[in-house]
């Protein structure tokens, strides 16, 4: 690989670095060399991760080489003395031993990012470099790495963690016990860089625990990959035994670092948690008193006594009483108290700095005890004890000598907890009016004993960073594609920064098209503020804008909404009006799912649609998974539409308190943002992150369309990324829609003509073999098992038929295809009964296109081919035989399909409307949508109008299943009449 000298360090880079990459690596090396901190912004697509890894590891390798030379000099000095004995030899040996133990003073790198998928991408980049042979390891949770079947059956990460601890402590996990003997196995310590999946595979192969095996690799690793919370959360850092002395901490994707720091120092406890903890302690005390504890835990001595339990229960009862006494003035939004209230609340229950360590230890022991007990009886596994332990650990993590800073940075916010029905044995005396009862909030507002949620919120991210800096780290580097403006970030984190950088983008002006669209095609203003977002004209105009852009943009189009409610509102309106169907005709539409399982499959379907069709539209939400870390390079994302500014909820208590905190602590010296500036910046950073999904590398190109007139405001423009501001100019204005359409079309025409074609993905579509055209050779069809004695004609037809079965489509079939299937002798060997062509081998009266069974069995379809008796084409000429077969397509005489084969309407509303739109005309669909909207809030007359349209549009046999499917969308009082009228058809 090419070698470049950057800041005096030889850096091996996969190619000759661009100027922005050289500038970035120079800043990184200066931070490492001088032991200072840096805040570095470089837009997505500029090779930020690659530059970060190459520069930091090049500096590490240089330091390692220098220390190896020092070792050689020390060894030579050992033999320079008289008789080969060096003066002070014992001291020299001691120095070498200490040097090896401390890695000769060479710092290690900790690379942290937000998610494991981002860490996997970084490790993939590392494999491309000349530093792929340096020792690396990734840390994950037990949920990701554990391979013990019983532990993995536990629900929830907390239960898995506690069950794992129990098995390790009792020496009943064979996977963990093998780690010590096999930790030096070449498969584990080999030169290959292993991500989470690789570690799991190696663990399964060697029968060792990947979780504990990865921890064994940390001391020798040059670079360790881990999620943010392992570093910034004191509990996680302690649990994972992460040593930060003389380390280089790299926080990639650090645009959310303030929120993560605040959340790591915040905690919540509910009244119901305390109540259940009291029940759990009581249950354990009853077990102790009855002598059952010996049966449940064997003869092992307990780590706690009955006196410990009695004391803990008294403290929890006092805590319950103290929470009961808290008065919530505002039942809807909650009441805010100073941070001192949390310490007073815990103090009333005798939780103090002096005893908190012993109480946390007792709670951890109780969790382990309940895990054992839960194996033999139906009992909770100590989750409430874990919550209490977290509460005490976080609240008392702040030392007594910094309490004035704590009082300024924290607030206690108390909300009313919604009452739930009791669970199992929890029902009892408290069921009537207690925390676990059925009462409603409204019924309990008159009493202070209503259940409550106590939030201890941190609004100063500097707390988390201060704890990190106090661990004697060498350097902290914060980097992302969207950190600007840098000064407020540095001020909030209260971190001394010697190096900072705002890089321009790596692409030319001609590769990016950026415009602010202030009005839609109908000249309706596009502004997604609170007053306008419910305006039907605005929602319709936004849909028309997306439709027109979808007609022009090739391949992938990303559309980001400010929130999920806004996304759902637009989707409902567009489906009712027919706009959704119009967009779908141009490109298939995918919506961002909220569940983890659906997310992966939806993304793969989107990528598949890009490869196989004319493109696709992906509608997602700012701050969602799609906007934060996914790659939409090249064809996957040619344009991004931002439909509005994703401001935080204005009346959310946490948002209100954050703004108050900034206003109260802002000074000219600390350069903190005002509350309003922070509010605007939080929205703009989410926009910057969503915009970064499109331009992913040097040869990429795309369009960025900001569909909200507020983007022209100077306060919003200044907070956009520097490279975006360069495209908008000094005084950006909203552009008319007509010229934008012309310019956008010309932009993509020029880009496609001048830009290098992207490399196609190597992975083949699973449906590759069924997407071939008819004139392609049959070699593309998978080999099939042919029947002995079959002639060539039948073989050809047989393979062609398998092709149809795989495609589940009859669009490319003609009667000529069936004519070629009639050439086998009647006495020949019969093909497999499951074969599609077996239907052609018997003297049938019709061929059913839509069913795999013989038509004689009573099945029916939509089309049949009636034909004469077959005869062998090789038989001698006979006047009694017909010389030419004739095929006639006739309408199927059976209307109603059999119940076992009846086609059913899609269950989901979106899929139902999409299929309906494909079956009817545009005018019919618009009339249907209008009638459906009137019926939703209408009377019996609106039902009659809807039925008239349904019977007109969906009474034909081929779409009757959609008419039946409409039943579930009708009101209960109308279903009986609907059934009667449909039955009369």
mmCIF file of N, CA and C in Angstrom, residues 854-918:
data_model
loop_
_atom_site.group_PDB
_atom_site.id
_atom_site.type_symbol
_atom_site.label_atom_id
_atom_site.label_comp_id
_atom_site.label_asym_id
_atom_site.label_seq_id
_atom_site.Cartn_x
_atom_site.Cartn_y
_atom_site.Cartn_z
ATOM 1 N N UNK A 854 -55.150 -31.812 -10.255
ATOM 2 C CA UNK A 854 -55.874 -32.166 -11.476
ATOM 3 C C UNK A 854 -57.237 -31.514 -11.472
ATOM 4 N N UNK A 855 -57.644 -31.051 -12.644
ATOM 5 C CA UNK A 855 -58.920 -30.361 -12.730
ATOM 6 C C UNK A 855 -60.086 -31.258 -12.427
ATOM 7 N N UNK A 856 -59.883 -32.587 -12.534
ATOM 8 C CA UNK A 856 -60.973 -33.512 -12.255
ATOM 9 C C UNK A 856 -61.307 -33.557 -10.768
ATOM 10 N N UNK A 857 -60.394 -33.102 -9.967
ATOM 11 C CA UNK A 857 -60.619 -33.181 -8.526
ATOM 12 C C UNK A 857 -61.570 -32.118 -8.028
ATOM 13 N N UNK A 858 -62.037 -31.323 -8.926
ATOM 14 C CA UNK A 858 -62.986 -30.302 -8.501
ATOM 15 C C UNK A 858 -62.370 -28.943 -8.333
ATOM 16 N N UNK A 859 -61.076 -28.800 -8.567
ATOM 17 C CA UNK A 859 -60.434 -27.499 -8.427
ATOM 18 C C UNK A 859 -60.838 -26.611 -9.577
ATOM 19 N N UNK A 860 -60.665 -25.344 -9.408
ATOM 20 C CA UNK A 860 -61.002 -24.395 -10.460
ATOM 21 C C UNK A 860 -60.051 -23.250 -10.454
ATOM 22 N N UNK A 861 -59.973 -22.584 -11.594
ATOM 23 C CA UNK A 861 -59.127 -21.418 -11.717
ATOM 24 C C UNK A 861 -59.839 -20.370 -12.519
ATOM 25 N N UNK A 862 -59.073 -19.497 -13.129
ATOM 26 C CA UNK A 862 -59.680 -18.425 -13.884
ATOM 27 C C UNK A 862 -59.706 -18.704 -15.376
ATOM 28 N N UNK A 863 -58.779 -19.537 -15.864
ATOM 29 C CA UNK A 863 -58.669 -19.816 -17.295
ATOM 30 C C UNK A 863 -58.400 -21.290 -17.475
ATOM 31 N N UNK A 864 -59.009 -21.923 -18.473
ATOM 32 C CA UNK A 864 -58.710 -23.309 -18.814
ATOM 33 C C UNK A 864 -58.411 -23.409 -20.299
ATOM 34 N N UNK A 865 -57.557 -24.387 -20.652
ATOM 35 C CA UNK A 865 -57.303 -24.682 -22.057
ATOM 36 C C UNK A 865 -57.965 -26.008 -22.358
ATOM 37 N N UNK A 866 -59.013 -25.991 -23.176
ATOM 38 C CA UNK A 866 -59.680 -27.225 -23.569
ATOM 39 C C UNK A 866 -58.998 -27.764 -24.814
ATOM 40 N N UNK A 867 -58.763 -29.084 -24.882
ATOM 41 C CA UNK A 867 -58.044 -29.677 -26.003
ATOM 42 C C UNK A 867 -58.564 -31.068 -26.255
ATOM 43 N N UNK A 868 -58.162 -31.603 -27.397
ATOM 44 C CA UNK A 868 -58.627 -32.929 -27.800
ATOM 45 C C UNK A 868 -57.758 -34.001 -27.169
ATOM 46 N N UNK A 869 -58.178 -35.257 -27.413
ATOM 47 C CA UNK A 869 -57.421 -36.414 -26.921
ATOM 48 C C UNK A 869 -56.017 -36.369 -27.482
ATOM 49 N N UNK A 870 -55.021 -36.646 -26.628
ATOM 50 C CA UNK A 870 -53.643 -36.643 -27.103
ATOM 51 C C UNK A 870 -53.334 -37.858 -27.947
ATOM 52 N N UNK A 871 -52.429 -37.680 -28.849
ATOM 53 C CA UNK A 871 -51.896 -38.816 -29.613
ATOM 54 C C UNK A 871 -50.421 -38.630 -29.754
ATOM 55 N N UNK A 872 -49.713 -39.685 -29.940
ATOM 56 C CA UNK A 872 -48.266 -39.611 -30.035
ATOM 57 C C UNK A 872 -47.860 -39.004 -31.357
ATOM 58 N N UNK A 873 -46.941 -38.037 -31.362
ATOM 59 C CA UNK A 873 -46.487 -37.455 -32.616
ATOM 60 C C UNK A 873 -45.679 -38.442 -33.443
ATOM 61 N N UNK A 874 -45.228 -39.515 -32.824
ATOM 62 C CA UNK A 874 -44.433 -40.489 -33.566
ATOM 63 C C UNK A 874 -45.261 -41.640 -34.098
ATOM 64 N N UNK A 875 -46.576 -41.692 -33.832
ATOM 65 C CA UNK A 875 -47.435 -42.780 -34.308
ATOM 66 C C UNK A 875 -47.654 -42.636 -35.806
ATOM 67 N N UNK A 876 -47.958 -43.758 -36.512
ATOM 68 C CA UNK A 876 -48.184 -43.681 -37.952
ATOM 69 C C UNK A 876 -49.419 -42.871 -38.274
ATOM 70 N N UNK A 877 -49.456 -42.327 -39.489
ATOM 71 C CA UNK A 877 -50.583 -41.511 -39.927
ATOM 72 C C UNK A 877 -51.858 -42.352 -39.906
ATOM 73 N N UNK A 878 -52.940 -41.826 -39.513
ATOM 74 C CA UNK A 878 -54.218 -42.544 -39.474
ATOM 75 C C UNK A 878 -55.335 -41.556 -39.723
ATOM 76 N N UNK A 879 -56.298 -41.976 -40.498
ATOM 77 C CA UNK A 879 -57.405 -41.068 -40.804
ATOM 78 C C UNK A 879 -58.274 -40.821 -39.591
ATOM 79 N N UNK A 880 -58.203 -41.754 -38.632
ATOM 80 C CA UNK A 880 -59.038 -41.584 -37.429
ATOM 81 C C UNK A 880 -58.454 -40.602 -36.442
ATOM 82 N N UNK A 881 -57.185 -40.263 -36.627
ATOM 83 C CA UNK A 881 -56.535 -39.336 -35.700
ATOM 84 C C UNK A 881 -56.580 -37.922 -36.261
ATOM 85 N N UNK A 882 -56.659 -36.986 -35.374
ATOM 86 C CA UNK A 882 -56.667 -35.591 -35.789
ATOM 87 C C UNK A 882 -55.250 -35.184 -36.129
ATOM 88 N N UNK A 883 -55.046 -34.591 -37.270
ATOM 89 C CA UNK A 883 -53.689 -34.249 -37.712
ATOM 90 C C UNK A 883 -53.178 -32.997 -37.024
ATOM 91 N N UNK A 884 -54.068 -32.119 -36.544
ATOM 92 C CA UNK A 884 -53.623 -30.876 -35.910
ATOM 93 C C UNK A 884 -54.446 -30.625 -34.650
ATOM 94 N N UNK A 885 -53.723 -30.310 -33.552
ATOM 95 C CA UNK A 885 -54.429 -29.984 -32.317
ATOM 96 C C UNK A 885 -54.856 -28.529 -32.341
ATOM 97 N N UNK A 886 -55.995 -28.265 -31.744
ATOM 98 C CA UNK A 886 -56.466 -26.897 -31.665
ATOM 99 C C UNK A 886 -56.672 -26.534 -30.188
ATOM 100 N N UNK A 887 -56.263 -25.314 -29.833
ATOM 101 C CA UNK A 887 -56.374 -24.864 -28.447
ATOM 102 C C UNK A 887 -57.300 -23.664 -28.415
ATOM 103 N N UNK A 888 -58.211 -23.704 -27.508
ATOM 104 C CA UNK A 888 -59.162 -22.606 -27.395
ATOM 105 C C UNK A 888 -59.208 -22.123 -25.946
ATOM 106 N N UNK A 889 -58.967 -20.846 -25.743
ATOM 107 C CA UNK A 889 -59.033 -20.255 -24.399
ATOM 108 C C UNK A 889 -60.478 -19.854 -24.127
ATOM 109 N N UNK A 890 -61.065 -20.387 -23.078
ATOM 110 C CA UNK A 890 -62.443 -20.059 -22.734
ATOM 111 C C UNK A 890 -62.494 -19.608 -21.292
ATOM 112 N N UNK A 891 -63.532 -18.868 -20.965
ATOM 113 C CA UNK A 891 -63.692 -18.401 -19.582
ATOM 114 C C UNK A 891 -64.127 -19.565 -18.703
ATOM 115 N N UNK A 892 -63.570 -19.627 -17.554
ATOM 116 C CA UNK A 892 -63.906 -20.697 -16.622
ATOM 117 C C UNK A 892 -65.372 -20.581 -16.220
ATOM 118 N N UNK A 893 -66.093 -21.681 -16.315
ATOM 119 C CA UNK A 893 -67.521 -21.641 -16.020
ATOM 120 C C UNK A 893 -67.812 -21.598 -14.535
ATOM 121 N N UNK A 894 -66.834 -21.968 -13.718
ATOM 122 C CA UNK A 894 -67.031 -21.930 -12.267
ATOM 123 C C UNK A 894 -66.609 -20.571 -11.742
ATOM 124 N N UNK A 895 -67.470 -19.988 -10.936
ATOM 125 C CA UNK A 895 -67.199 -18.642 -10.428
ATOM 126 C C UNK A 895 -66.527 -18.688 -9.074
ATOM 127 N N UNK A 896 -67.070 -19.454 -8.174
ATOM 128 C CA UNK A 896 -66.567 -19.481 -6.803
ATOM 129 C C UNK A 896 -65.440 -20.489 -6.682
ATOM 130 N N UNK A 897 -64.243 -20.084 -6.260
ATOM 131 C CA UNK A 897 -63.165 -21.042 -6.025
ATOM 132 C C UNK A 897 -63.454 -21.870 -4.797
ATOM 133 N N UNK A 898 -62.844 -23.042 -4.730
ATOM 134 C CA UNK A 898 -63.025 -23.898 -3.561
ATOM 135 C C UNK A 898 -62.431 -23.234 -2.343
ATOM 136 N N UNK A 899 -62.963 -23.575 -1.182
ATOM 137 C CA UNK A 899 -62.541 -22.899 0.039
ATOM 138 C C UNK A 899 -61.084 -23.102 0.334
ATOM 139 N N UNK A 900 -60.522 -24.260 -0.055
ATOM 140 C CA UNK A 900 -59.127 -24.534 0.260
ATOM 141 C C UNK A 900 -58.180 -23.751 -0.615
ATOM 142 N N UNK A 901 -58.710 -23.259 -1.792
ATOM 143 C CA UNK A 901 -57.825 -22.557 -2.718
ATOM 144 C C UNK A 901 -58.270 -21.123 -2.941
ATOM 145 N N UNK A 902 -59.263 -20.629 -2.198
ATOM 146 C CA UNK A 902 -59.763 -19.275 -2.408
ATOM 147 C C UNK A 902 -58.679 -18.255 -2.109
ATOM 148 N N UNK A 903 -58.580 -17.272 -2.985
ATOM 149 C CA UNK A 903 -57.600 -16.215 -2.765
ATOM 150 C C UNK A 903 -58.126 -15.274 -1.693
ATOM 151 N N UNK A 904 -57.254 -14.848 -0.795
ATOM 152 C CA UNK A 904 -57.663 -14.004 0.309
ATOM 153 C C UNK A 904 -57.080 -12.617 0.157
ATOM 154 N N UNK A 905 -57.833 -11.626 0.622
ATOM 155 C CA UNK A 905 -57.345 -10.247 0.576
ATOM 156 C C UNK A 905 -56.241 -10.060 1.605
ATOM 157 N N UNK A 906 -55.287 -9.170 1.334
ATOM 158 C CA UNK A 906 -54.211 -8.920 2.306
ATOM 159 C C UNK A 906 -54.760 -8.452 3.637
ATOM 160 N N UNK A 907 -54.087 -8.840 4.728
ATOM 161 C CA UNK A 907 -54.528 -8.485 6.075
ATOM 162 C C UNK A 907 -54.221 -7.028 6.396
ATOM 163 N N UNK A 908 -53.024 -6.570 6.033
ATOM 164 C CA UNK A 908 -52.607 -5.214 6.390
ATOM 165 C C UNK A 908 -53.309 -4.205 5.491
ATOM 166 N N UNK A 909 -53.658 -3.065 6.094
ATOM 167 C CA UNK A 909 -54.395 -2.044 5.362
ATOM 168 C C UNK A 909 -53.616 -1.515 4.163
ATOM 169 N N UNK A 910 -52.327 -1.238 4.345
ATOM 170 C CA UNK A 910 -51.530 -0.690 3.249
ATOM 171 C C UNK A 910 -51.450 -1.674 2.091
ATOM 172 N N UNK A 911 -51.236 -2.942 2.407
ATOM 173 C CA UNK A 911 -51.151 -3.953 1.355
ATOM 174 C C UNK A 911 -52.497 -4.129 0.666
ATOM 175 N N UNK A 912 -53.599 -4.035 1.439
ATOM 176 C CA UNK A 912 -54.942 -4.157 0.866
ATOM 177 C C UNK A 912 -55.190 -3.051 -0.159
ATOM 178 N N UNK A 913 -54.874 -1.791 0.239
ATOM 179 C CA UNK A 913 -55.092 -0.666 -0.666
ATOM 180 C C UNK A 913 -54.195 -0.749 -1.890
ATOM 181 N N UNK A 914 -52.961 -1.222 -1.680
ATOM 182 C CA UNK A 914 -52.034 -1.333 -2.808
ATOM 183 C C UNK A 914 -52.554 -2.352 -3.830
ATOM 184 N N UNK A 915 -53.060 -3.488 -3.346
ATOM 185 C CA UNK A 915 -53.569 -4.503 -4.266
ATOM 186 C C UNK A 915 -54.859 -4.028 -4.933
ATOM 187 N N UNK A 916 -55.703 -3.348 -4.183
ATOM 188 C CA UNK A 916 -56.934 -2.838 -4.765
ATOM 189 C C UNK A 916 -56.639 -1.843 -5.883
ATOM 190 N N UNK A 917 -55.630 -1.007 -5.646
ATOM 191 C CA UNK A 917 -55.269 -0.006 -6.655
ATOM 192 C C UNK A 917 -54.794 -0.662 -7.943
ATOM 193 N N UNK A 918 -54.163 -1.818 -7.812
ATOM 194 C CA UNK A 918 -53.667 -2.497 -9.010
ATOM 195 C C UNK A 918 -54.769 -3.205 -9.782
#
